[in-house]
Short mmCIF file of C-alpha atoms in Angstrom, two decimals:
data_model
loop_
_atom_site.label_atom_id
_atom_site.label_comp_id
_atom_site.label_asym_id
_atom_site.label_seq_id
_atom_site.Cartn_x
_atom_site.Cartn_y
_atom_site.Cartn_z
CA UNK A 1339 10.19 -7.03 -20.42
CA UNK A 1340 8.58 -6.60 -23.80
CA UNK A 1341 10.59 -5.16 -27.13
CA UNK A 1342 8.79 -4.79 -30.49
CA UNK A 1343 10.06 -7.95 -32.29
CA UNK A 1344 9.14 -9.30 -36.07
CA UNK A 1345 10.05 -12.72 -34.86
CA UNK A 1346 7.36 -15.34 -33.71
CA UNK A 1347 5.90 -13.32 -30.69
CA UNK A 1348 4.97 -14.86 -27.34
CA UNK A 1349 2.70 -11.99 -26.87
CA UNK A 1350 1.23 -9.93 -29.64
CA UNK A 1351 3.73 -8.11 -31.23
CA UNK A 1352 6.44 -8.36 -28.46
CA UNK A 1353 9.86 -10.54 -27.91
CA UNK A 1354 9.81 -11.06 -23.87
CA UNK A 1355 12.84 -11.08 -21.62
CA UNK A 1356 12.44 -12.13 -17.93
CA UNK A 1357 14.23 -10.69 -15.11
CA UNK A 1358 14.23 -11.81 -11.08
CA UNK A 1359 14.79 -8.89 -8.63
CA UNK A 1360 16.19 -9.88 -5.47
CA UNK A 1361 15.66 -7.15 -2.89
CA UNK A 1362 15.86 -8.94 0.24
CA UNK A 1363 19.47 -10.59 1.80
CA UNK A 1364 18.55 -13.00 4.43
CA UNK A 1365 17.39 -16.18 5.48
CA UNK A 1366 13.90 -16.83 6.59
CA UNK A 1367 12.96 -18.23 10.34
CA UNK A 1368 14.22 -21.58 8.97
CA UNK A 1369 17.27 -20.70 8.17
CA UNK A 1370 16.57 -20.78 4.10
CA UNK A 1371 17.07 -18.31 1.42
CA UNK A 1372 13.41 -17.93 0.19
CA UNK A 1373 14.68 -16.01 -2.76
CA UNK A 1374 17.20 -18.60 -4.04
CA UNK A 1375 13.93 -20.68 -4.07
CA UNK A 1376 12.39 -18.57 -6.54
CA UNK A 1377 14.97 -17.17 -8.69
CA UNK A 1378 15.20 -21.08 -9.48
CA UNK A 1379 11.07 -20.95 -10.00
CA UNK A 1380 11.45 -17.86 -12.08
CA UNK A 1381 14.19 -19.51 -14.36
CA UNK A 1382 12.14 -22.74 -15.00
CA UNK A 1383 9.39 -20.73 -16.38
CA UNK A 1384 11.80 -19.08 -18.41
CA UNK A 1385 13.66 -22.27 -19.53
CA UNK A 1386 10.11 -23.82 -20.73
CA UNK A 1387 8.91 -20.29 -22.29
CA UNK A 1388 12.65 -20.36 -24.44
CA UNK A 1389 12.62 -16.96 -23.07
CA UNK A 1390 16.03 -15.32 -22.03
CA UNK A 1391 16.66 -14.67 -18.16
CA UNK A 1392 18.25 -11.85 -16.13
CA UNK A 1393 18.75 -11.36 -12.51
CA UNK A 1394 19.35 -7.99 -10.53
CA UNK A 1395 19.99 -7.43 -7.23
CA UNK A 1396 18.35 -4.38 -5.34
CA UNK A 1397 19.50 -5.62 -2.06
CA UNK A 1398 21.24 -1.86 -1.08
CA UNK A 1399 18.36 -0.04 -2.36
CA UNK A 1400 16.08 -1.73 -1.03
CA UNK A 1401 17.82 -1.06 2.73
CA UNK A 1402 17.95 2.59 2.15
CA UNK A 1403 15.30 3.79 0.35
CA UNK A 1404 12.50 1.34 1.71
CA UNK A 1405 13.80 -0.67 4.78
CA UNK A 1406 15.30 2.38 6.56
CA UNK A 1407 12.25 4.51 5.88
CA UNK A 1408 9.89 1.49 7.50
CA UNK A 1409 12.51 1.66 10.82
CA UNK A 1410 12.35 5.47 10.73
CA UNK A 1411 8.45 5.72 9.97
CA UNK A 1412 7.52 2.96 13.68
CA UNK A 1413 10.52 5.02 15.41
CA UNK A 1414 7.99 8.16 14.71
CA UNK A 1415 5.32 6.28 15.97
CA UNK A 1416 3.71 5.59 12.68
CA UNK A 1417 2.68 2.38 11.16
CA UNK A 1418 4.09 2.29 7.52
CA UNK A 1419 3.32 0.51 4.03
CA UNK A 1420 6.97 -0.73 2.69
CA UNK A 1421 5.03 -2.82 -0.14
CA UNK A 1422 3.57 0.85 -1.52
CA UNK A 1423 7.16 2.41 -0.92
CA UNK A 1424 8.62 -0.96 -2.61
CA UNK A 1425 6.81 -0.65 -6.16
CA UNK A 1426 7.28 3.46 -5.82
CA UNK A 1427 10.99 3.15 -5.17
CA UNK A 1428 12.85 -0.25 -6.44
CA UNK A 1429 10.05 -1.88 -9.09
CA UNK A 1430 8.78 1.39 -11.08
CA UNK A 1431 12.16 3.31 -10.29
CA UNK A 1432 15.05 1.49 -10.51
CA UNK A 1433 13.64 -2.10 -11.80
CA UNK A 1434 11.63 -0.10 -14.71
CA UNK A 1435 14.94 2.05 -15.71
CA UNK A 1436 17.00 -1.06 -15.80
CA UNK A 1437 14.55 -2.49 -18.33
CA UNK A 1438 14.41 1.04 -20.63
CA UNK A 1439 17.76 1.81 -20.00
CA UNK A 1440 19.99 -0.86 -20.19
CA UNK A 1441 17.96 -4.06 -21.85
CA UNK A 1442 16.23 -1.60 -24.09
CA UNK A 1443 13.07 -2.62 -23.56
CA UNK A 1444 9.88 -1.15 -25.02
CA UNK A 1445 8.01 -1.84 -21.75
CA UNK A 1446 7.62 -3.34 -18.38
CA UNK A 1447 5.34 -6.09 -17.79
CA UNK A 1448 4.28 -6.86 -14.85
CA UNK A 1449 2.39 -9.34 -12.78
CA UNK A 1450 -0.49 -6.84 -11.01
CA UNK A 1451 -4.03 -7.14 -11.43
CA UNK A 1452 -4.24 -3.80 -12.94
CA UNK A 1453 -4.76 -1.74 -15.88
CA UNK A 1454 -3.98 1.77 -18.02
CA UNK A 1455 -6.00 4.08 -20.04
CA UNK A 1456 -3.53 2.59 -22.59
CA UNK A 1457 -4.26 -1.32 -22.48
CA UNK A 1458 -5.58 -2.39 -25.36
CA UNK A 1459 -8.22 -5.70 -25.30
CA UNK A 1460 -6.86 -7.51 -28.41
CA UNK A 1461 -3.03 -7.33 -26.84
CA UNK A 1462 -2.50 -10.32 -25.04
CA UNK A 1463 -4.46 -12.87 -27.32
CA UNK A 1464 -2.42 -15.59 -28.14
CA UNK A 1465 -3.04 -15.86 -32.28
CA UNK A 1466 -0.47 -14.04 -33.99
CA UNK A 1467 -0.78 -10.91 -35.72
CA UNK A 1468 1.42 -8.88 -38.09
CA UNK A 1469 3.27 -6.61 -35.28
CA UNK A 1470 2.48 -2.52 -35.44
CA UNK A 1471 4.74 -0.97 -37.27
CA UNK A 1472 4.60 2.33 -34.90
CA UNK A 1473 6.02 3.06 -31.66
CA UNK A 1474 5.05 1.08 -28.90
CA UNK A 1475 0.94 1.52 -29.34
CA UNK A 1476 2.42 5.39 -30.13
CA UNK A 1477 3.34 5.45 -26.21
CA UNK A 1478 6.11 8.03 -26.54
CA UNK A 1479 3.86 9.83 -28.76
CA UNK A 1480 0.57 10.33 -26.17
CA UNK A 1481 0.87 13.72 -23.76
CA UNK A 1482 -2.55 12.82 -21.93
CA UNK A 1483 -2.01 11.57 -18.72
CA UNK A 1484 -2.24 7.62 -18.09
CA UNK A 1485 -4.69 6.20 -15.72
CA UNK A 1486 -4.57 3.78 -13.48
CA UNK A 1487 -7.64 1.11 -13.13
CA UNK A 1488 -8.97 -1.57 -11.05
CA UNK A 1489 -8.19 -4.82 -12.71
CA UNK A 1490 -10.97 -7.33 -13.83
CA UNK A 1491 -10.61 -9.28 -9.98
CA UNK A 1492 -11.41 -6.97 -8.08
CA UNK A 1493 -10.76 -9.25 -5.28
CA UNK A 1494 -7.39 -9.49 -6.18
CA UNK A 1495 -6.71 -5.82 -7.62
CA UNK A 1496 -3.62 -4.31 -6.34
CA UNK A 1497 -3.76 -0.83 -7.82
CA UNK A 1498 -3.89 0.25 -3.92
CA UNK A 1499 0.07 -0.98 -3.82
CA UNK A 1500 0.39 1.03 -7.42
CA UNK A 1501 -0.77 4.33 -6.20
CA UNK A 1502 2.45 6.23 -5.64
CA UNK A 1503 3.97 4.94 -8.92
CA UNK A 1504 5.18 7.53 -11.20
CA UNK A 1505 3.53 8.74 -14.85
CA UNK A 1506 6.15 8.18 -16.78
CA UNK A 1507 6.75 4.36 -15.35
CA UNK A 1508 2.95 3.89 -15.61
CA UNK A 1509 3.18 4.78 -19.33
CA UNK A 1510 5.96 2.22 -20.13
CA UNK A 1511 3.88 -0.51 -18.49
CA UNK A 1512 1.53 -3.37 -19.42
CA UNK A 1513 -0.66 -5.39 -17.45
CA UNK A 1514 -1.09 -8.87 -18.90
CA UNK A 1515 -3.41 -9.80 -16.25
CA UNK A 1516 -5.66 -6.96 -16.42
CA UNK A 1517 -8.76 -9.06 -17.64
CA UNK A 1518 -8.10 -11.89 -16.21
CA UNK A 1519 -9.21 -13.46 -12.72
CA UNK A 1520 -6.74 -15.26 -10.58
CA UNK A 1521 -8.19 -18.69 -10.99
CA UNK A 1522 -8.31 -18.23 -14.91
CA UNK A 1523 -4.18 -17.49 -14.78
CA UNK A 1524 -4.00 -20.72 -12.30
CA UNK A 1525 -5.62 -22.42 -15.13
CA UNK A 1526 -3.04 -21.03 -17.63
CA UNK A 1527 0.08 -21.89 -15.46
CA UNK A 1528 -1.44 -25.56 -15.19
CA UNK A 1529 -2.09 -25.90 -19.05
CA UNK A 1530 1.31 -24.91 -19.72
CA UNK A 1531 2.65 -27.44 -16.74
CA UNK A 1532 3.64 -24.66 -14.31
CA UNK A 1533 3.07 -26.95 -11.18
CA UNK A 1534 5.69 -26.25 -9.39
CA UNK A 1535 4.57 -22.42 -9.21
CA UNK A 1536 0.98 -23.29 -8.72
CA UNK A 1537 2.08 -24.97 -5.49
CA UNK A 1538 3.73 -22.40 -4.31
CA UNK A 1539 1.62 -20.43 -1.71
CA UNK A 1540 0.70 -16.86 -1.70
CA UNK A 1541 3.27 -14.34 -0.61
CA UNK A 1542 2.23 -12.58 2.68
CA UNK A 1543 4.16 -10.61 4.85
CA UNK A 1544 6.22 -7.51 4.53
CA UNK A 1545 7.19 -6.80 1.21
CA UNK A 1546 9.67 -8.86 -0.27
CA UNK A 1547 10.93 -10.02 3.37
CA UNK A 1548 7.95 -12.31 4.39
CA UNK A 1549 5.55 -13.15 7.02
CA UNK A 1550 7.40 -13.22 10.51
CA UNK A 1551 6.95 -13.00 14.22
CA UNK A 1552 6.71 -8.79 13.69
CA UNK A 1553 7.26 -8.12 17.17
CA UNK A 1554 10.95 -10.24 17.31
CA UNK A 1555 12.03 -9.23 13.40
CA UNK A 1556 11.20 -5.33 14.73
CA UNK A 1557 13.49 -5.63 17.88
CA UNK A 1558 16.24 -7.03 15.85
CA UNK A 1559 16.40 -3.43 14.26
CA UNK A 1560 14.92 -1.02 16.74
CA UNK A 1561 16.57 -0.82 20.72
CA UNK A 1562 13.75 -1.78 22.78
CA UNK A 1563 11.71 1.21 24.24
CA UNK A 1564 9.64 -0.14 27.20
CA UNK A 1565 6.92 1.74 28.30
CA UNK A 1566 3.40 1.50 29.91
CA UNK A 1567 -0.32 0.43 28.38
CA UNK A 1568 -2.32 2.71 30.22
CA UNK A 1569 -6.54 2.94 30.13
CA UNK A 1570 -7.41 5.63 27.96
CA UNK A 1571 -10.94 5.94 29.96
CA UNK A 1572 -9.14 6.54 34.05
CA UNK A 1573 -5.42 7.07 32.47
CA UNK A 1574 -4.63 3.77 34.78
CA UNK A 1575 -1.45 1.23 34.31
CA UNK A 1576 -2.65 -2.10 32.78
CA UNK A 1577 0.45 -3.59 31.62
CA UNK A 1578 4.06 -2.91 29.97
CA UNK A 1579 5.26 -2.82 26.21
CA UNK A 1580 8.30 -3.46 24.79
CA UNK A 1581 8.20 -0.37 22.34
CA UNK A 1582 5.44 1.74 20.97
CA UNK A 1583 6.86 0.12 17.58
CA UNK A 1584 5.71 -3.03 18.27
CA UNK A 1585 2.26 -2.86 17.99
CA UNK A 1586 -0.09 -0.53 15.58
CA UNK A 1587 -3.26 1.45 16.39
CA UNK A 1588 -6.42 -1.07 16.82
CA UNK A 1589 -4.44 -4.29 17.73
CA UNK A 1590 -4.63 -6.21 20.29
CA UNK A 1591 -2.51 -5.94 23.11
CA UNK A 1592 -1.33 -8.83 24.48
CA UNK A 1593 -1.15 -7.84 28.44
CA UNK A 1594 -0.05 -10.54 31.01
CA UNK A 1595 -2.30 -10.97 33.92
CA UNK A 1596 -5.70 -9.08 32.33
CA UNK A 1597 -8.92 -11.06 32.07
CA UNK A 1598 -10.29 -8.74 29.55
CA UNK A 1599 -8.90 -7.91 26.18
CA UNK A 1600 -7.20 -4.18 25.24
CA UNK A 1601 -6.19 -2.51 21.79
CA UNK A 1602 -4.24 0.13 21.37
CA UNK A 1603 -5.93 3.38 20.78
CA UNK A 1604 -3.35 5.81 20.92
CA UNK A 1605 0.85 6.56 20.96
CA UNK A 1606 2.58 8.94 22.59
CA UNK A 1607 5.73 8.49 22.08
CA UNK A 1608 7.24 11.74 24.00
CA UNK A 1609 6.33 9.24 27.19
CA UNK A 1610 6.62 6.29 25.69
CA UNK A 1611 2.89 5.35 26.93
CA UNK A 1612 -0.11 3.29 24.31
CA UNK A 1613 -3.27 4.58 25.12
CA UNK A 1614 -5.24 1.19 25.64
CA UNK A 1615 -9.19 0.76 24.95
CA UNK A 1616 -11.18 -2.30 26.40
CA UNK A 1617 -12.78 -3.43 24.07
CA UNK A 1618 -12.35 -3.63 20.24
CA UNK A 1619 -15.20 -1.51 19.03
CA UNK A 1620 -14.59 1.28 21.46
CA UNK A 1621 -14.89 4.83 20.23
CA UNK A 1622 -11.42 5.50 20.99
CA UNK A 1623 -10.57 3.33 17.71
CA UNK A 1624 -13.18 5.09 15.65
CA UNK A 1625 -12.46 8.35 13.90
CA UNK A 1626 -13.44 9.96 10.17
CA UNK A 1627 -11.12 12.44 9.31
CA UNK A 1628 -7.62 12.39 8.66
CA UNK A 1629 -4.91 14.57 6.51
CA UNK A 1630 -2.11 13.32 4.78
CA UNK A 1631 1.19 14.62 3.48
CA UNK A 1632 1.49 16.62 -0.27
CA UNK A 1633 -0.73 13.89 -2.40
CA UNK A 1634 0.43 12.09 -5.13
CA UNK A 1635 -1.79 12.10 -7.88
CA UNK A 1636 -1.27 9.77 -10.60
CA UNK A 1637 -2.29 11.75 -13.30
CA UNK A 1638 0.41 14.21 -12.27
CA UNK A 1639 -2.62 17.04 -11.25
CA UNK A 1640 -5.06 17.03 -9.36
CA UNK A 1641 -8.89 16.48 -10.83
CA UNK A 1642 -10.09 19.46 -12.33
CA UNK A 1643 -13.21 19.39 -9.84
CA UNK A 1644 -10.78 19.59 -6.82
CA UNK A 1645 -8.46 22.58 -8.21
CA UNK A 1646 -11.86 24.23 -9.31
CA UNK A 1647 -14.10 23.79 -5.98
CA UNK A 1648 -11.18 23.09 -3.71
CA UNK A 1649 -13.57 19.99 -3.16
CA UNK A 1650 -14.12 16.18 -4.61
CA UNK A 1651 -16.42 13.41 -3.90
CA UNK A 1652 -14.82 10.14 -4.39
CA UNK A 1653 -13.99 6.73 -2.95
CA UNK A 1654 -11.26 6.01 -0.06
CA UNK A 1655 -9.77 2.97 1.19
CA UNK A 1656 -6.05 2.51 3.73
CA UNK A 1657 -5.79 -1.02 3.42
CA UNK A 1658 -6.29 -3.09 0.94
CA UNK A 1659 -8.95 -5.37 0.08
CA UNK A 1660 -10.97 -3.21 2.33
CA UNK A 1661 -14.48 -2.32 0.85
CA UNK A 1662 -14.02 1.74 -0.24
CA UNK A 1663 -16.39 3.94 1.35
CA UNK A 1664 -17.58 7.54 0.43
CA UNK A 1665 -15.62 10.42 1.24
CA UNK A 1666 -14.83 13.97 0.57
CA UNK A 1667 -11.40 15.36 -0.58
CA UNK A 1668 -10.10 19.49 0.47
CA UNK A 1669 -7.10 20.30 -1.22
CA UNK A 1670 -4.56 22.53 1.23
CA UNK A 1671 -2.45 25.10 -0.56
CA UNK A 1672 0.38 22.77 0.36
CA UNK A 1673 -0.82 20.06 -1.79
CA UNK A 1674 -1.66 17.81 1.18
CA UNK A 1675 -5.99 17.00 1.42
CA UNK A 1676 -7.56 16.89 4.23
CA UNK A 1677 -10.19 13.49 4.01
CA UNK A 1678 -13.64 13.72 5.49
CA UNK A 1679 -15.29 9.82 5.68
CA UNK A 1680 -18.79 9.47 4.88
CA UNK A 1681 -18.78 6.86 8.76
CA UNK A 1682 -15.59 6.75 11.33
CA UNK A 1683 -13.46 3.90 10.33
CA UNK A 1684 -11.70 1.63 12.91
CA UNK A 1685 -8.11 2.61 13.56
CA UNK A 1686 -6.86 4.99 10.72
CA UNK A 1687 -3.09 4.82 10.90
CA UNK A 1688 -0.64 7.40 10.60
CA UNK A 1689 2.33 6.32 8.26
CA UNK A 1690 -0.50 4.09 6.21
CA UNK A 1691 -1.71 5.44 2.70
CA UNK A 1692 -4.90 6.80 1.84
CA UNK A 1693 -5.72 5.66 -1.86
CA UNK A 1694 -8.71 7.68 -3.37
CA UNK A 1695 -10.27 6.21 -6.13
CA UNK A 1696 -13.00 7.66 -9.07
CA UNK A 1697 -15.15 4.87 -10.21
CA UNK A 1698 -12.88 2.50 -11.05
CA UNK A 1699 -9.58 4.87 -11.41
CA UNK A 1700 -7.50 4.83 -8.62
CA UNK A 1701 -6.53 8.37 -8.16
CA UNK A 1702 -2.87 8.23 -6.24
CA UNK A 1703 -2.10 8.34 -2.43
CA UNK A 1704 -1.09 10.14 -0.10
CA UNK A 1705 0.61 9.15 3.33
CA UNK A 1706 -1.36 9.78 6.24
CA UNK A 1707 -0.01 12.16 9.39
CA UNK A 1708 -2.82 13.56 11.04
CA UNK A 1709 -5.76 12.22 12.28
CA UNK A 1710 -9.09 14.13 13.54
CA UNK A 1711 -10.28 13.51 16.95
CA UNK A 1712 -12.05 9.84 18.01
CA UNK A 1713 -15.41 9.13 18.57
CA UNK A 1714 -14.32 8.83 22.12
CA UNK A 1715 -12.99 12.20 22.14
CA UNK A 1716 -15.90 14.06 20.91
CA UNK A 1717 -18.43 12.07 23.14
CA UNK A 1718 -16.47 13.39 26.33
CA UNK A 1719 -16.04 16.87 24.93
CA UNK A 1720 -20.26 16.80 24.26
CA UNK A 1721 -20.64 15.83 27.51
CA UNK A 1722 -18.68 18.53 29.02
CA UNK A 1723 -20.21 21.04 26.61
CA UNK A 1724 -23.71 19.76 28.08
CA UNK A 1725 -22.78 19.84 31.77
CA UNK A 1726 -21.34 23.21 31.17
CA UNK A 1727 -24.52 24.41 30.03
CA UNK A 1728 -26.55 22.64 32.58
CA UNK A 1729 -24.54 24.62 35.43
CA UNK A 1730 -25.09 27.96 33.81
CA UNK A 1731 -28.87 27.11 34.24
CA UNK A 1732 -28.86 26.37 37.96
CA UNK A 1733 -29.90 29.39 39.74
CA UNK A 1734 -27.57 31.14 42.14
CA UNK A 1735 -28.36 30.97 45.53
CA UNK A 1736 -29.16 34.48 46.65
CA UNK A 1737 -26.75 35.40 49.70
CA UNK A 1738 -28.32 35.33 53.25
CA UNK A 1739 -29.44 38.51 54.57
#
């Protein structure tokens, strides 16, 4: 948390408070409280830094606003993204209020590799300055929207988990790593002895709970729901599932007694069947158009070109780290946009985000719930346009006299 401060600053300008969020009760596979782990990480830093130290718990919250919606979200059939709903929900909602509200914080600052329209480059250098007598860099003050950019790293940008976040947290936050690569803040954290964090290893997993065996930490939480893998080429039954939850579209499908590998293709979860493929680039996994729900826009509106031509060209990515490819954006009168790719993609998800971005602004998100039809699809439905018309040429045999 940063305040305005006239004492000696740590960062320009700014007296820092830090404060560990635990959002996740439980032990890990080994039976240990990862969390307890690093609240204890978190405090050293602090300790070393002469910084105070807060902890909050969002364990409840958490469970109902982002854990429940993950369990409801696979019980639909969908495949969700509880690290997007995580930062939307407990970081920039009740985390960032906690900091306004009750330490009275100026700001938020934050660990992404990200930046605002509002960063400024001379912020984070570490000689001192005389502090600004205004406002927080006249924050409260600004009625343009604030933008959200890709970070310096772009290998390690994470404005893709940032895109649902709202305007007025984005305006109360800074982003000390914004220009700054991960290996340069390794280099930091070893200068100022930080080994114990550098050893630590990157978090993976589902947000805030981990990296687990999905299929058994699912089932712990969902009734199982078996049902059949069944060829989406001759509609025959290759194998049984558990539950159409356990598995996501494109994935491989682990099926005892097959010589050849399948991925799922397809749900339907009225009969309970996953539409298999055999092999992984089949054109069953391929599609390139897809519509989400009403889009979040991070700016608040959407781009003038879109509300103007009901159209936008722009960048599109549903996972991160992916490379972004070319699309184009309709806006529907119901604020949802229909996405047209500029190639199929393999296995666009429902219940995953698509994040459009503008050059280097990441636009917002929006969840996907519709998909267009596959590759597959549209190859059988040429082919029985073509044999239609082939029959309608063949002559009819003229009746004997």
């Amino acid at each position: 948390m940063c305040s305005q401060s006239h004492a000696v600053p740590l960062c320009e300008g700014y007296s820092v408070t830090g404060v560990f969020m635990k959002n996740w009760d439980s032990l890990d596979e080994k039976g240990v409280c990862t969390a307890e782990g690093d609240c204890e990480d978190a405090y050293r830093v602090c300790q070393a830094l002469d910084v105070p130290f807060h902890q909050v718990s969002y364990v409840k919250e958490y469970w109902h606003e982002v854990f429940s919606n993950m369990l409801n979200e696979y019980e639909k059939g969908r495949t969700p993204n509880p690290d997007i709903l995580c930062n939307k929900h407990i970081k920039f909602n009740h985390f960032y209020k906690y900091a306004i509200n009750t330490l009275g914080a100026d700001a938020m600052a934050t660990g992404h590799y990200a930046r605002s329209s509002q960063e400024d480059e001379e912020v984070f250098q570490q000689q001192h300055k005389a502090p600004r007598s205004t406002l927080f860099r006249d924050r409260f003050e600004i009625r343009n929207p604030v933008r959200l950019y890709q970070g310096a790293d772009l290998l390690k940008d994470q404005t893709f988990f940032l895109s649902q976040i709202s305007q007025d947290a984005l305006r109360h936050t800074i982003f000390p790593l914004t220009g700054l690569t991960k290996e340069f803040v390794k280099k930091i954290a070893a200068e100022a002895g930080f080994h114990h964090v550098l050893r630590k290893k990157e978090s993976t997993g589902i947000c805030f709970i981990g990296e687990r065996n999905f299929e058994n930490f699912i089932l712990e939480y969902l009734e199982p729901k078996p049902g059949n893998f069944v060829s989406i080429e001759d509609g025959a039954i290759v194998g049984k599932h558990k539950g159409w939850f356990t598995l996501t579209l494109g994935q491989r499908a682990r099926i005892g007694g097959q010589k050849n590998s399948w991925f799922v293709a397809d749900k339907d979860i009225v009969t309970g069947d996953m539409l298999v493929a055999p092999s992984t680039n089949h054109p069953a996994l391929f599609r390139d158009t897809l519509r989400t729900d009403r889009f979040h826009w991070i700016s608040l509106e959407p781009p003038p070109e879109l509300v103007r031509t009901q159209m936008l060209d722009c960048h599109f990515r549903f996972i991160h780290q992916t490379p972004l490819i070319p699309c184009t954006v309709t806006l529907n009168m119901d604020g949802s946009v229909w996405i047209s790719l500029s190639r199929s993609l393999r296995a666009l998800t429902p219940g995953q985000f698509a994040v459009l971005y503008k050059g280097d602004e990441c636009l917002g998100s929006g969840k996907i719930i519709q998909l267009g039809p596959s590759e597959y699809t549209l190859q059988k439905g040429r082919e029985r346009l073509v044999e239609a018309a082939q029959s309608k040429e063949q002559p009819t045999p003229k009746p004997a006299s």
